[in-house]
GROMACS .gro file of C-alpha atoms in nm:
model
  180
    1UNK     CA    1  19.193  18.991  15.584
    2UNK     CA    2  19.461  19.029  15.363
    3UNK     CA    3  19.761  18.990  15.562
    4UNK     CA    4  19.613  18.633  15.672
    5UNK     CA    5  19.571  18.544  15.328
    6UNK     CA    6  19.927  18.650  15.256
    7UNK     CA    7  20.042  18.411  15.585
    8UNK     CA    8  19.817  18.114  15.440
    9UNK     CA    9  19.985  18.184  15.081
   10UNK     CA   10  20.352  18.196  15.263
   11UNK     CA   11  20.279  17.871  15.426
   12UNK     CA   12  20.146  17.666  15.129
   13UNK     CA   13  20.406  17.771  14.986
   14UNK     CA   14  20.691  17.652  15.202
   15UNK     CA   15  20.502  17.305  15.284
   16UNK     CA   16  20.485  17.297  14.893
   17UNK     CA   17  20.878  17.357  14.864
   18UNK     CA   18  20.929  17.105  15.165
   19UNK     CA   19  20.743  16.796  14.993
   20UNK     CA   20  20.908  16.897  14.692
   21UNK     CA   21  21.272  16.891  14.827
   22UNK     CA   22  21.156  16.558  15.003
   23UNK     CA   23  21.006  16.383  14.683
   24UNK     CA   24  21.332  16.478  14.528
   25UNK     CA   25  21.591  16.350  14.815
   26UNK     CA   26  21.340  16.006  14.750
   27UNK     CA   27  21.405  16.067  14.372
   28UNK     CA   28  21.821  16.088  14.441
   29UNK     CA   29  21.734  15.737  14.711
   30UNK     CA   30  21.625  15.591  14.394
   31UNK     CA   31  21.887  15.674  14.139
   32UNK     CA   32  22.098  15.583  14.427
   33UNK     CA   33  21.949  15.230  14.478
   34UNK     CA   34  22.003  15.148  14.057
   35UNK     CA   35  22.345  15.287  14.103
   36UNK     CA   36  22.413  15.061  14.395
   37UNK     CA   37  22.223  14.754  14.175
   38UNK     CA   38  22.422  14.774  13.890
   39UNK     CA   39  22.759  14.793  14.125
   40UNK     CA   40  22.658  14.526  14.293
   41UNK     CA   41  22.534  14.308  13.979
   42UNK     CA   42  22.893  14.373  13.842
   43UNK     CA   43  23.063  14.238  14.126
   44UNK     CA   44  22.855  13.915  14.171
   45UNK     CA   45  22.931  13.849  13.796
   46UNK     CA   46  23.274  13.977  13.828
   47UNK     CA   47  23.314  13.649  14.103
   48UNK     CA   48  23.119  13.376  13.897
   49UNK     CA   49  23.315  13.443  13.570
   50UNK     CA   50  23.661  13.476  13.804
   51UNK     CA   51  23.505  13.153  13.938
   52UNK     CA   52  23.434  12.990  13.590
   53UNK     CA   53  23.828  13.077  13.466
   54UNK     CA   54  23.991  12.949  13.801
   55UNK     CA   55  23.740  12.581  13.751
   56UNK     CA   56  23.786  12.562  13.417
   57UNK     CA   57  24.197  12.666  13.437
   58UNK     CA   58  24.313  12.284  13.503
   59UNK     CA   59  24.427  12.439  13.837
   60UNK     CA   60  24.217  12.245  14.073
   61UNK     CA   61  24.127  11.882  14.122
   62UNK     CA   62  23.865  11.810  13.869
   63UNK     CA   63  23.599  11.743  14.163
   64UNK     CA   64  23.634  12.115  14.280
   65UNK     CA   65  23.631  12.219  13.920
   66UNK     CA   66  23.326  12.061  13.868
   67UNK     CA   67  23.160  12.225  14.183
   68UNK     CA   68  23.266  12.590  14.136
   69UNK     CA   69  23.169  12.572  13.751
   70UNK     CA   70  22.859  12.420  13.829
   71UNK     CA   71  22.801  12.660  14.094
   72UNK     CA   72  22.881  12.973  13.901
   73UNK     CA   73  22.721  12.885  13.585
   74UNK     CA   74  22.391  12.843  13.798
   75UNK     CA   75  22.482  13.206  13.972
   76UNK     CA   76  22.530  13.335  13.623
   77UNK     CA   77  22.236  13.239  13.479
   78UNK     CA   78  21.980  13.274  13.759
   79UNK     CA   79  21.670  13.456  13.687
   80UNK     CA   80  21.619  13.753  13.912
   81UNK     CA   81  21.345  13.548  14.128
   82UNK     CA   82  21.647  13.280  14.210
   83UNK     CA   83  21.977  13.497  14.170
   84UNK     CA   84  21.998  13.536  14.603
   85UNK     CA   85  21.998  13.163  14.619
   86UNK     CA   86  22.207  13.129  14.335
   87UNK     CA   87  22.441  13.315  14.443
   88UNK     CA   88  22.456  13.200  14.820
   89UNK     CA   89  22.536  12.877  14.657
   90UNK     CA   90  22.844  13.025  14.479
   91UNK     CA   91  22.965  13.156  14.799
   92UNK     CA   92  22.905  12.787  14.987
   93UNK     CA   93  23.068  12.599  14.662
   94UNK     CA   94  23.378  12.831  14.731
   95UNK     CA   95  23.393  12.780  15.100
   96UNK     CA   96  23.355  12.403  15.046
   97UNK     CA   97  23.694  12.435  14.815
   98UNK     CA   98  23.877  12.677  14.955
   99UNK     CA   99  23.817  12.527  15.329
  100UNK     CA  100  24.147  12.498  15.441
  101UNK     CA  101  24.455  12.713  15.343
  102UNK     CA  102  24.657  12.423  15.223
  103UNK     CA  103  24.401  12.415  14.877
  104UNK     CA  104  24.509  12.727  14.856
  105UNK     CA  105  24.849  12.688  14.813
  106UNK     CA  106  24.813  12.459  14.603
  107UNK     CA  107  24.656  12.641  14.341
  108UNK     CA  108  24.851  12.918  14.457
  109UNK     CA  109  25.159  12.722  14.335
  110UNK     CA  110  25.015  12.599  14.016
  111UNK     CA  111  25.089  12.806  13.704
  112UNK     CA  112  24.930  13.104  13.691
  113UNK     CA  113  24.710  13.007  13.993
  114UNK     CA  114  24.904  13.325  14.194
  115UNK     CA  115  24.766  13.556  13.969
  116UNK     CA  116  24.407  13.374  14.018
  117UNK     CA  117  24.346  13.328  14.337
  118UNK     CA  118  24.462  13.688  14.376
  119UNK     CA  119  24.197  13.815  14.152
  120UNK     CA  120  23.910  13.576  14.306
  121UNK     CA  121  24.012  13.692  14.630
  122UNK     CA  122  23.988  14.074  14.546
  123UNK     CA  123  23.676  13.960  14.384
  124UNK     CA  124  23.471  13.723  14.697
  125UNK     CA  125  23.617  14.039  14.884
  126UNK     CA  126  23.399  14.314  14.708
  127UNK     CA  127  23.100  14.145  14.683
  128UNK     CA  128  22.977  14.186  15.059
  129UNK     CA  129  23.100  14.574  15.053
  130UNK     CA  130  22.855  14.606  14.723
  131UNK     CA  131  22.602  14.422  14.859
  132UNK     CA  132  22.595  14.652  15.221
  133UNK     CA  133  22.636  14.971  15.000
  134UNK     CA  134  22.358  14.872  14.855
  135UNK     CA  135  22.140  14.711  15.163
  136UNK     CA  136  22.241  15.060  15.302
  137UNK     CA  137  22.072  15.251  15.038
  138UNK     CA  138  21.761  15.055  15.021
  139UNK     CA  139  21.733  15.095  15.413
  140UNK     CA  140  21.744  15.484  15.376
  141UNK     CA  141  21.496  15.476  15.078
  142UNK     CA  142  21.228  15.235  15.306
  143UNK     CA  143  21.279  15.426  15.627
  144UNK     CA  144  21.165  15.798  15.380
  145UNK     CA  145  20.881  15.598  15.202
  146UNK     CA  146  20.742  15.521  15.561
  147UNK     CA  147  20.685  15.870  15.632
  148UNK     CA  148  20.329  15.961  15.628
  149UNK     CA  149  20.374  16.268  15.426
  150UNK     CA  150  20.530  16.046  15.185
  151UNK     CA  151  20.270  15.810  15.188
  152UNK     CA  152  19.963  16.053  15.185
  153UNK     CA  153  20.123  16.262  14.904
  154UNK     CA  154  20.251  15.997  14.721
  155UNK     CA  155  20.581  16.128  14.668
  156UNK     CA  156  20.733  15.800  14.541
  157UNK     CA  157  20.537  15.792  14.271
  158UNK     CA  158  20.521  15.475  14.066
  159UNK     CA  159  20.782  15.321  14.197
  160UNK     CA  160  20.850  14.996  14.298
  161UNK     CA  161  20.894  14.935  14.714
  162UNK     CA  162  21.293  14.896  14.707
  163UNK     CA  163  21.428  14.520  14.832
  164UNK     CA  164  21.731  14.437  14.991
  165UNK     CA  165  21.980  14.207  14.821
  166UNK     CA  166  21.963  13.916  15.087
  167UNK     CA  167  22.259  13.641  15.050
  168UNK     CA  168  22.537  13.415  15.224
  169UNK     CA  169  22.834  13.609  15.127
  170UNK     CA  170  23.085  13.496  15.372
  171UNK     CA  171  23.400  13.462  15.180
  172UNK     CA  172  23.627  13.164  15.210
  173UNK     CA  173  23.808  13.211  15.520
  174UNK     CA  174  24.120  13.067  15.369
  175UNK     CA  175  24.167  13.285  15.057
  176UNK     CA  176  24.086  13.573  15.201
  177UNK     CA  177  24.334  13.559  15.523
  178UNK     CA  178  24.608  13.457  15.286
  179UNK     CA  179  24.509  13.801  15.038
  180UNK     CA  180  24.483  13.997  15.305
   0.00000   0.00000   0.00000
C-alpha cells in the first residue's frame, strides 16, 4: 500500500514540476513578446520621425514633403486600434516617393540628403526584421497556449491572447537597393 502511494506521490510530483516549467517557458513567451513590442514600437517611430526630418528638411519637392509628413504624423499619432493601418500607409507614402531611383539621387545630392536617406534607409530596413522577430514570438506563444494542458490548467493566467503586428512593410525598392 505504501509503495503505491509513494509512486502516486512521485508522479504528482513530476506532472506538478512539468506544468510548472511549462507555465514558466509561457511566462519567458510573454516577457519575450513585450520585449519584441517595445523593439518593434521603437523602430516604427524611429522611421516616422526619420520620415518627418527628411519632409520637413527642404530636401524634396514640396508635394512629396507634404505626403511623407502627412503620412508619418498620422503613423505617429495612431491610436493602438489604427497604428497597423497607419503605419502601412507610411510604408505606401514612401514607396509612392521613393519609386524610382532617380528621386533618390536627387535628395541624395541635396545637402545633407546623403546622410538622410542613409539613415531612412537603415531605418525602412529594420522595421520588417522587428516586426518578424516579433510575429515570430507571438507565433511560439499561440502555438504553447493551444496546448490542452495549458488550456485546462490555465497556465497563462490573466493574460491577454498575444496578436501579431500585421502591416505593409515593403520598403521602397529604390532606397533600399541603392543602401544596400
Amino acid at each position: 500500500m505504501s509503495a503505491t502511494l509513494i509512486w502516486i506521490l512521485v508522479a504528482l510530483v513530476a506532472i506538478g514540476l512539468y506544468l510548472s516549467w511549462t507555465a514558466g517557458r509561457l511566462d519567458r513567451l510573454h516577457a519575450r513578446i513585450d520585449a519584441a513590442r517595445a523593439a518593434l514600437d521603437a523602430q516604427l517611430l524611429r522611421r516616422a520621425s526619420v520620415t518627418q526630418e527628411l519632409a520637413t528638411s527642404g530636401v524634396l519637392d514640396p508635394a512629396a514633403s507634404i505626403v511623407l509628413y502627412e503620412a508619418a504624423h498620422a503613423a505617429r499619432q495612431a491610436e493602438e486600434e489604427q497604428r497597423e493601418v497607419a503605419e502601412s500607409e507610411l510604408s505606401q507614402a514612401l514607396r509612392a516617393v521613393f519609386a524610382e531611383p532617380p528621386q533618390v539621387e536627387g535628395v541624395r545630392e541635396a545637402p545633407g540628403g546623403e546622410a538622410a536617406a542613409r539613415e531612412l534607409a537603415e531605418s525602412v530596413r529594420r522595421v520588417p526584421m522587428a516586426r518578424r522577430f516579433h510575429n515570430d514570438t507571438v507565433g511560439a506563444a499561440r502555438r504553447l497556449r493551444e496546448h490542452r494542458k495549458v488550456r485546462w490548467f490555465h497556465l497563462a493566467g490573466h493574460a491577454p491572447f498575444p496578436m501579431a503586428f500585421e502591416m505593409d512593410d515593403e520598403p521602397p525598392a529604390a532606397l533600399v537597393d541603392r543602401a544596400a
